[in-house]
XYZ file of C-alpha atoms in Angstrom:
439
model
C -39.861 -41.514 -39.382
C -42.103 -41.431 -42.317
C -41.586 -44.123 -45.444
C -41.299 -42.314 -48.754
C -43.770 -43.862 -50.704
C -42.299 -43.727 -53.890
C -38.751 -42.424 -55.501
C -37.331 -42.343 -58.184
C -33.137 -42.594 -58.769
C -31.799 -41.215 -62.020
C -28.397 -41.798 -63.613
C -26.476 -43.551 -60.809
C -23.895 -45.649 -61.591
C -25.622 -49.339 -60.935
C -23.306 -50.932 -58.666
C -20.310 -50.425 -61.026
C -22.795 -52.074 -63.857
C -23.264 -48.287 -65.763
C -25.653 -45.900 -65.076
C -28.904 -46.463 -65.073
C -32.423 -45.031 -62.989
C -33.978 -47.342 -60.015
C -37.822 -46.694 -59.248
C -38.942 -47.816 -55.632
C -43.068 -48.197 -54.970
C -43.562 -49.157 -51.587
C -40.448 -50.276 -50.053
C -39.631 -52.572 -52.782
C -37.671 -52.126 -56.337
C -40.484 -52.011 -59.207
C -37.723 -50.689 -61.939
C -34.396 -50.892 -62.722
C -33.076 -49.709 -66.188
C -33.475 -47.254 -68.718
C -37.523 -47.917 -68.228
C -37.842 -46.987 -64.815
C -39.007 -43.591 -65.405
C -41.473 -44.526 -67.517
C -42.980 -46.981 -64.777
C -43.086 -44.009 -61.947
C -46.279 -42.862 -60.850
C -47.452 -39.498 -61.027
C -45.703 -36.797 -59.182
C -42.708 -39.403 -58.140
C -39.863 -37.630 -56.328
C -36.699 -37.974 -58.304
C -33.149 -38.089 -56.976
C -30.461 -36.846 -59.627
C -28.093 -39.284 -59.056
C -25.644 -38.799 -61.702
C -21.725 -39.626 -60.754
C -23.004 -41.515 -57.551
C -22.583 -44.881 -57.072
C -26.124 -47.061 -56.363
C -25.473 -50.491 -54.414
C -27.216 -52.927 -52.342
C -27.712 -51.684 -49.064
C -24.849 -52.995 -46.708
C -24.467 -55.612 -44.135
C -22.161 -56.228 -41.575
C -21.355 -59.523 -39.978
C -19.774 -58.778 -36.814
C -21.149 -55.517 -34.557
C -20.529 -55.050 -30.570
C -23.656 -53.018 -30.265
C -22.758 -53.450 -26.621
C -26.283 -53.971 -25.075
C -27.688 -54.883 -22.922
C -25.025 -54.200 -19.954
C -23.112 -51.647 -21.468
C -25.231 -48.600 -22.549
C -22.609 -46.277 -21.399
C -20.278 -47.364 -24.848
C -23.137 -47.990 -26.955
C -26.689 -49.140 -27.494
C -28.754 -50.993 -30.178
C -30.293 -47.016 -31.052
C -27.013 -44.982 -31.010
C -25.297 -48.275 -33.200
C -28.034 -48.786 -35.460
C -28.150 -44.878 -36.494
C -23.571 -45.584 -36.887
C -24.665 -48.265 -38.862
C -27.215 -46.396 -41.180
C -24.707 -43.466 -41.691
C -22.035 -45.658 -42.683
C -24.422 -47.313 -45.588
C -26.017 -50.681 -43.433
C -28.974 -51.419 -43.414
C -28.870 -54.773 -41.467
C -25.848 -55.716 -38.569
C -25.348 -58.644 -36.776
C -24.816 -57.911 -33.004
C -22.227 -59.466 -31.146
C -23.187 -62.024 -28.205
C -20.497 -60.234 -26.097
C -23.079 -58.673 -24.096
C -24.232 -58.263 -20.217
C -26.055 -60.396 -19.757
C -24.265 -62.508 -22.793
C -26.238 -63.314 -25.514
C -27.212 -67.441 -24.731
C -30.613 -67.710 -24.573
C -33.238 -66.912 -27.041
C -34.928 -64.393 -24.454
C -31.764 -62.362 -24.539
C -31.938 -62.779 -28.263
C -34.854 -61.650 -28.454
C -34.459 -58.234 -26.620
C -31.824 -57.509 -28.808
C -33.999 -58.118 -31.948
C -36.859 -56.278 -30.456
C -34.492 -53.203 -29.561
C -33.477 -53.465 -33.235
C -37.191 -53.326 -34.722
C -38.169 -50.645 -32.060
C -34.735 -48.159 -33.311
C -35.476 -48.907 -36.755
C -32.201 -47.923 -38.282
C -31.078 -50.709 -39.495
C -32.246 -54.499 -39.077
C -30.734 -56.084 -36.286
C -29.805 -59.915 -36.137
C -28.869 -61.114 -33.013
C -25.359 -63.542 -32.848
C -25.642 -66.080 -30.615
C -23.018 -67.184 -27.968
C -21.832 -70.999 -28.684
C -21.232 -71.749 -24.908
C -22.997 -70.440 -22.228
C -21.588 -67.123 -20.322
C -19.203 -67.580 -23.357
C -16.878 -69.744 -20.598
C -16.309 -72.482 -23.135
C -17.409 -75.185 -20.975
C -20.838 -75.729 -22.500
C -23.355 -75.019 -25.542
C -25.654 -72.702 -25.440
C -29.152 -72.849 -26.278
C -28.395 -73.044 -29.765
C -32.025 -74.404 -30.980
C -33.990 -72.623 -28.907
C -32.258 -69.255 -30.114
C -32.365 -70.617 -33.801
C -36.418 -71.757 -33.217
C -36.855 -67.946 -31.222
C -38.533 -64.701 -33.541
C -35.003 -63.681 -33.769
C -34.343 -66.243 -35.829
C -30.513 -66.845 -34.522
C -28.661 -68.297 -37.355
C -25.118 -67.197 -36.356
C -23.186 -68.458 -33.194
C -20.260 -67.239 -31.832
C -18.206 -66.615 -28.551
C -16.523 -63.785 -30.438
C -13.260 -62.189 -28.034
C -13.096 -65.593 -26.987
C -12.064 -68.980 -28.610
C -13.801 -71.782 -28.856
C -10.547 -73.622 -28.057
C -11.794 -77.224 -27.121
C -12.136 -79.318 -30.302
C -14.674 -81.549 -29.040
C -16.877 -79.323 -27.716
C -16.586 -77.191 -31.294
C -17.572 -79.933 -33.008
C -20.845 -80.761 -31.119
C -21.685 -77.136 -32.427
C -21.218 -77.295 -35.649
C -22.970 -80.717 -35.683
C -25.834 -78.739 -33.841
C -25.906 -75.622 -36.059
C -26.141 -77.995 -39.464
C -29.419 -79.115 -38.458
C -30.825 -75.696 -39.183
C -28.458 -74.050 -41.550
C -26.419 -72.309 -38.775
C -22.987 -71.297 -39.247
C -20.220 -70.900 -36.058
C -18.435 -67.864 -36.235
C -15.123 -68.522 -34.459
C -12.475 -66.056 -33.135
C -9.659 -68.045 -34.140
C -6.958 -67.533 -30.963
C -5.532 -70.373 -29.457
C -5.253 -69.271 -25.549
C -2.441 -71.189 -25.176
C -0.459 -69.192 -27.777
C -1.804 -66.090 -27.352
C -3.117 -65.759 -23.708
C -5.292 -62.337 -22.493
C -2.344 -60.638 -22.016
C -1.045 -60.800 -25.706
C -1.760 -57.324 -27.552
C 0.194 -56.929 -30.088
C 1.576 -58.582 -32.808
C 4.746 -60.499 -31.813
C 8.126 -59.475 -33.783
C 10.470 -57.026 -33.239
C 8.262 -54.197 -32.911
C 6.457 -56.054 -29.520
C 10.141 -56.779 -28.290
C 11.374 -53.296 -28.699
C 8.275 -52.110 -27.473
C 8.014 -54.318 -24.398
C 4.671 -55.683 -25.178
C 3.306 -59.396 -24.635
C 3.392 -60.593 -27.913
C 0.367 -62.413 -30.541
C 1.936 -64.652 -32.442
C 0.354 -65.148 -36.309
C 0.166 -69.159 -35.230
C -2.021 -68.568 -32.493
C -4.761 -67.930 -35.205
C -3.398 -70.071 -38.017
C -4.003 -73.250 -35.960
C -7.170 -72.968 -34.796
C -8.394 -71.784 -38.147
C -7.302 -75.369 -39.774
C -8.443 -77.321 -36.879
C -11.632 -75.913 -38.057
C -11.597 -76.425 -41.474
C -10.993 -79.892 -40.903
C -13.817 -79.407 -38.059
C -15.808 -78.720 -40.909
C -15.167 -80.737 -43.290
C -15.528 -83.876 -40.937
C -18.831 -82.817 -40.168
C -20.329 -81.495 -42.999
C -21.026 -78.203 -41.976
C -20.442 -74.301 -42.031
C -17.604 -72.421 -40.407
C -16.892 -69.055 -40.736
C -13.585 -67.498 -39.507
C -13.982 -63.813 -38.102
C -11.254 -61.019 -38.393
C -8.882 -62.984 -40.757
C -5.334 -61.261 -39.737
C -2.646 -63.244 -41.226
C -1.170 -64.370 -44.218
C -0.977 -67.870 -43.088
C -4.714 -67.988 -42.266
C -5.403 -66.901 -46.098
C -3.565 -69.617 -47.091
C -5.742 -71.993 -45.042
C -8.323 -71.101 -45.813
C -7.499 -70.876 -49.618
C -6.848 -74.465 -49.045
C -9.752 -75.512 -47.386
C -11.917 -73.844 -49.965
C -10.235 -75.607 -53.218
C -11.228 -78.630 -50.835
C -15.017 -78.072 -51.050
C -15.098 -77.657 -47.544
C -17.684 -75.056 -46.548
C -15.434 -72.413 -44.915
C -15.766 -68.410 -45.513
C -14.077 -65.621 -44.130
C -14.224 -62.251 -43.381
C -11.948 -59.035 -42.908
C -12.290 -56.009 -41.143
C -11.031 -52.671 -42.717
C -8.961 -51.781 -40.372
C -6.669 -55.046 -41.225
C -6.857 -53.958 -44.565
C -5.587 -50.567 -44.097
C -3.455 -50.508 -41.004
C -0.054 -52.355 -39.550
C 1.466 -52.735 -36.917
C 3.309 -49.849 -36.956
C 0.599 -47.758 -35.673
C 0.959 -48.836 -32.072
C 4.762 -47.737 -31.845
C 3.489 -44.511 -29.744
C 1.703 -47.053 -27.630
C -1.849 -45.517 -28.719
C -4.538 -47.431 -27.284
C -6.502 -46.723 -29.899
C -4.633 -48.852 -32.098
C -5.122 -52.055 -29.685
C -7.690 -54.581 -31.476
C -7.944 -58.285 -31.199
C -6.452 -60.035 -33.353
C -3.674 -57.438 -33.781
C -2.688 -55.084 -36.254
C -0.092 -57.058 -38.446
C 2.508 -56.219 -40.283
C 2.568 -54.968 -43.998
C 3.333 -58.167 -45.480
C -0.133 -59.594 -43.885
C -2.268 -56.817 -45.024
C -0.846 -56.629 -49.010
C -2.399 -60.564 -47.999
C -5.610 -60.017 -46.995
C -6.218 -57.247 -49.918
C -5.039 -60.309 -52.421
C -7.296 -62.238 -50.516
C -10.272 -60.050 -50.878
C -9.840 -59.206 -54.063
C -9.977 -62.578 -55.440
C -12.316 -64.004 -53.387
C -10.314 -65.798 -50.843
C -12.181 -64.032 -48.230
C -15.766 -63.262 -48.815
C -16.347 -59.858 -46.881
C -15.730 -56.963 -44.698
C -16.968 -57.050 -41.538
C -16.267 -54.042 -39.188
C -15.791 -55.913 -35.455
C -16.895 -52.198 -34.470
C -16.254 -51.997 -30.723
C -17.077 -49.001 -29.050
C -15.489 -48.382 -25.781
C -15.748 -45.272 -23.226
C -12.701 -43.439 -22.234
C -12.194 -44.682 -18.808
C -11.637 -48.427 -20.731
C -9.315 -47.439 -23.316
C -7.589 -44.746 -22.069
C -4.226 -47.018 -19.732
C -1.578 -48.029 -20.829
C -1.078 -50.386 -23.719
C -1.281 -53.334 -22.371
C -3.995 -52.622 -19.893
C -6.633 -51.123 -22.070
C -9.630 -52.373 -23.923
C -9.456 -54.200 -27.376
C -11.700 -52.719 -30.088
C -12.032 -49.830 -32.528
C -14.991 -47.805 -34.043
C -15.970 -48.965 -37.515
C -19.281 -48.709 -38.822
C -19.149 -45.002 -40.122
C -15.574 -45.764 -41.640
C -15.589 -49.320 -43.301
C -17.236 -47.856 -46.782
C -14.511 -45.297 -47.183
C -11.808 -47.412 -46.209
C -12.657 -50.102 -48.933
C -13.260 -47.625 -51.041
C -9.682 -45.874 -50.564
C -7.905 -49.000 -50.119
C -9.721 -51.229 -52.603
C -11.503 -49.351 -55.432
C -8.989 -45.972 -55.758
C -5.942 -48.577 -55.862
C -7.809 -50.626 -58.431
C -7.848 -54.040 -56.395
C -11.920 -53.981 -56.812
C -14.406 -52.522 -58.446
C -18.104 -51.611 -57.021
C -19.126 -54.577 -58.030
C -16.953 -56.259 -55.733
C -17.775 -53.647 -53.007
C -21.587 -54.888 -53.642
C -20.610 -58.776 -53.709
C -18.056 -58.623 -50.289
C -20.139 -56.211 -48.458
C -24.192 -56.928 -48.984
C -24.598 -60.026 -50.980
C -22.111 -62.426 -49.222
C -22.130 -61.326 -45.693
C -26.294 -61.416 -46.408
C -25.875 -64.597 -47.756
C -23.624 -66.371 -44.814
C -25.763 -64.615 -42.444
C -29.027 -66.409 -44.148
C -30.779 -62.790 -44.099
C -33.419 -63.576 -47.309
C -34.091 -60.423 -46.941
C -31.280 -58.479 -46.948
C -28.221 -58.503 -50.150
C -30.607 -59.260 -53.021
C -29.224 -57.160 -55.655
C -30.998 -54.271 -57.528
C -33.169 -56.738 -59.001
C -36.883 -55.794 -59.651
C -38.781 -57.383 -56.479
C -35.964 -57.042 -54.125
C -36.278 -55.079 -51.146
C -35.353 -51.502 -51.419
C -32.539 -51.375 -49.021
C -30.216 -49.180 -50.735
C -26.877 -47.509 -50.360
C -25.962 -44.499 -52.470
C -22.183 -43.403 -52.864
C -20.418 -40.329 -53.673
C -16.967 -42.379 -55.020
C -15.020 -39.000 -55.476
C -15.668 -37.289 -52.598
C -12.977 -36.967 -49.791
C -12.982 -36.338 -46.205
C -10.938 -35.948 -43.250
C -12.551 -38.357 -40.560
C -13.776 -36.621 -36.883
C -14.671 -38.433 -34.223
C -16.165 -35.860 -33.113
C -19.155 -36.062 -34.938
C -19.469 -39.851 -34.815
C -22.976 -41.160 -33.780
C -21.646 -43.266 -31.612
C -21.604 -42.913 -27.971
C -17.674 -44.244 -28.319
C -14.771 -41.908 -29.844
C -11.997 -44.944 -30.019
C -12.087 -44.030 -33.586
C -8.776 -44.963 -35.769
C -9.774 -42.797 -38.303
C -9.717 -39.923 -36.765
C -7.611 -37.110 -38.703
C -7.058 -39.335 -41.777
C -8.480 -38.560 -45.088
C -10.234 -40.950 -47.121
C -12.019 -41.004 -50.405
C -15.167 -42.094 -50.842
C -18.147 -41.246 -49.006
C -21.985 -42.182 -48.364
C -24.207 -40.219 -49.906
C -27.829 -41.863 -48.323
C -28.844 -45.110 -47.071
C -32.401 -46.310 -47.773
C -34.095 -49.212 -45.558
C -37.159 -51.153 -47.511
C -37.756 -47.494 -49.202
C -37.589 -45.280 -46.264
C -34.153 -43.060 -46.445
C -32.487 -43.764 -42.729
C -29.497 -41.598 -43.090
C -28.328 -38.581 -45.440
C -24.966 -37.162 -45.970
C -23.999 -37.950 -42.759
C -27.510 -37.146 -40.532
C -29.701 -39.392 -39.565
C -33.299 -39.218 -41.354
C -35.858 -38.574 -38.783
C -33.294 -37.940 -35.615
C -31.763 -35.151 -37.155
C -34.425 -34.109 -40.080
């Protein structure tokens, strides 16, 4: 995959800032503005951009790239080129893995598969207890001290239910600037075999039942966690209104708490999984409509500081039982611009702007990624993300780049659609085809 050396993009809309033209010399942004052209080197390419939509490139806060251990769903090369088609250029990989993700040689591998795809870059999460049992840290300075540079822990499809030993690791992580990542379910309230959201659509249905307090609790045992010790939590795959409300709270507080939401919350309910549709079974459930006008308010004003796609790739034989037997997770890399933008931006709730701020500079900034969510500022980087807003398409799974198809999406027309992704100047993806795999 060659790097194009330089480019030049005219009359793009500058992440909802007006149009304007970018130049990019050698991976990094020498121009923005109405002199850009006049900066560009001899025989520049040029990229009519005009009625596109030019933002930071995107990153993502919470990807099961599924390897090591589970190639046959998906693997750091099949994600990474998801990733780049759906507008990221950096993901942070889930510690859910085989082996799990708790030492820094694991880490490692995963950060080297990353570099050696090239996609996207690839930050390793780190697992907070080892074999994610919740018995014992992990070895959260030697991951943090590794060349993956582990600055996010998290025992994500489990809880880190014991308060004690939740507080050691946020006392651990503040000595480097770490944050814990916690998938707020308190196993007590919502065991394995909850899977769907408990009301009278899990009682009609005959399914065990996930009530909204399962999550609510743990996320304010945390913010106090937090608060007591001084350092960073973040709360994954906010689901609830009451958990907004926390963490509204906890934030008027001072206390360093921030949030994310996938896009499926933000679009679906519970309804879906009436016809028992495993596709439609994610942890923490799909909640009802009253939760989800909540976590757009939420969003919108800055309750919750980004979408993250929990993208979970599964094969067939795992999510296609019944119900209550099959997998948790959905697809979501590919989807998660498109759904903002339909859900979001066409309804008015944000603008671009926002779409920049919740899905490149804040999850870049949480993540501690300096080099990732900088803006179109002259210096920065040039990971890029070009959108057509207008354009609308029915989603197919078929043509995912994923090894997975448990793709919500699938059939469903949305508006708003990436045009080309661009990774420190070298274009990764293209109207839906991967630069160099399928170029």
């Amino acid at each position: 995959m060659s790097r194009t050396p330089a480019l030049l993009v005219t009359g793009a809309d500058l992440a909802g800032g007006g149009a304007g033209d970018v130049l990019v010399v050698d991976g990094t942004l020498r121009a923005v503005g109405p002199d850009a052209a006049a900066e560009a080197p001899a025989g520049v390419q040029r990229l009519d951009a005009d009625g596109l939509v030019l933002l930071p490139g995107l990153v993502d806060l919470h990807t099961h790239l599924r390897e090591p251990g589970r190639e046959d769903a998906e693997t750091v090369e099949t994600g990474s080129q998801a990733a780049a088609v759906g507008g990221f250029t950096a993901v942070l990989a889930m510690a859910n893995t085989t082996p799990v993700t708790d030492t820094a040689e694991v880490a490692e591998t995963v950060h080297d598969l990353g570099r050696r795809a090239g996609y996207v870059d690839v930050h390793p999460v780190g697992a907070v207890t080892k074999g994610l049992a919740g018995e014992e840290l992990a070895e959260l300075g030697l991951m943090a001290r590794s060349r993956a540079r582990v600055r996010v822990f998290s025992d994500d499809g489990r809880c880190v239910h014991d308060a004690r030993l939740m507080r050691r690791a946020l006392e651990y992580v503040k000595t480097f600037d770490g944050v814990v990542s916690q998938h707020a379910q308190d196993p007590r309230l919502a065991d394995g075999t909850a899977c769907c959201h408990e009301g009278e659509l899990s009682g009609r249905l005959g399914l065990p039942g996930w009530p909204a307090v399962a999550e609510e609790t743990v996320v304010a045992r945390d913010v106090m966690l937090a608060r007591h010790t001084g350092s960073r939590v973040h709360v994954a795959h906010v689901s609830t209104a009451g958990s907004v409300e926390v963490v509204r709270w906890a934030k008027a507080q001072g206390i360093a708490v921030t949030a994310e939401v996938t896009p499926h919350h933000l679009m679906l309910t519970e309804a879906e999984v009436a016809g028992y549709d495993p596709t439609f079974k994610v942890n923490p459930p799909l909640r009802p409509h009253e939760d989800t006008l909540a976590l757009r308010e939420a969003l919108a004003d800055g309750t919750i500081d980004a979408v993250a796609t929990d993208h979970a790739p599964h094969v067939r034989q795992d999510k296609e039982h019944a119900f209550a037997d099959a997998a948790f997770g959905m697809l979501g890399l590919e989807t998660a611009l498109p759904v903002v933008s339909t859900v979001m931006v066409a309804e008015g709730l944000m603008t671009w702007a926002d779409v920049a701020r919740t899905m490149s500079t804040t999850p870049a900034r949480i993540a501690r990624l300096s080099d990732q969510g900088q803006g179109l500022a002259v210096g920065a980087p040039a990971h890029l993300t070009l959108v057509d807003p207008t354009r609308s398409h029915t989603v197919d799974r078929a043509l995912s780049r994923s090894l997975s198809r448990n793709n919500p999406w699938h059939g469903r027309r949305l508006t708003g659609a990436v045009h080309l992704t661009m990774l420190r100047g070298r274009v990764t993806a293209r109207e839906g085809l991967v630069w160099g795999a399928d170029s």
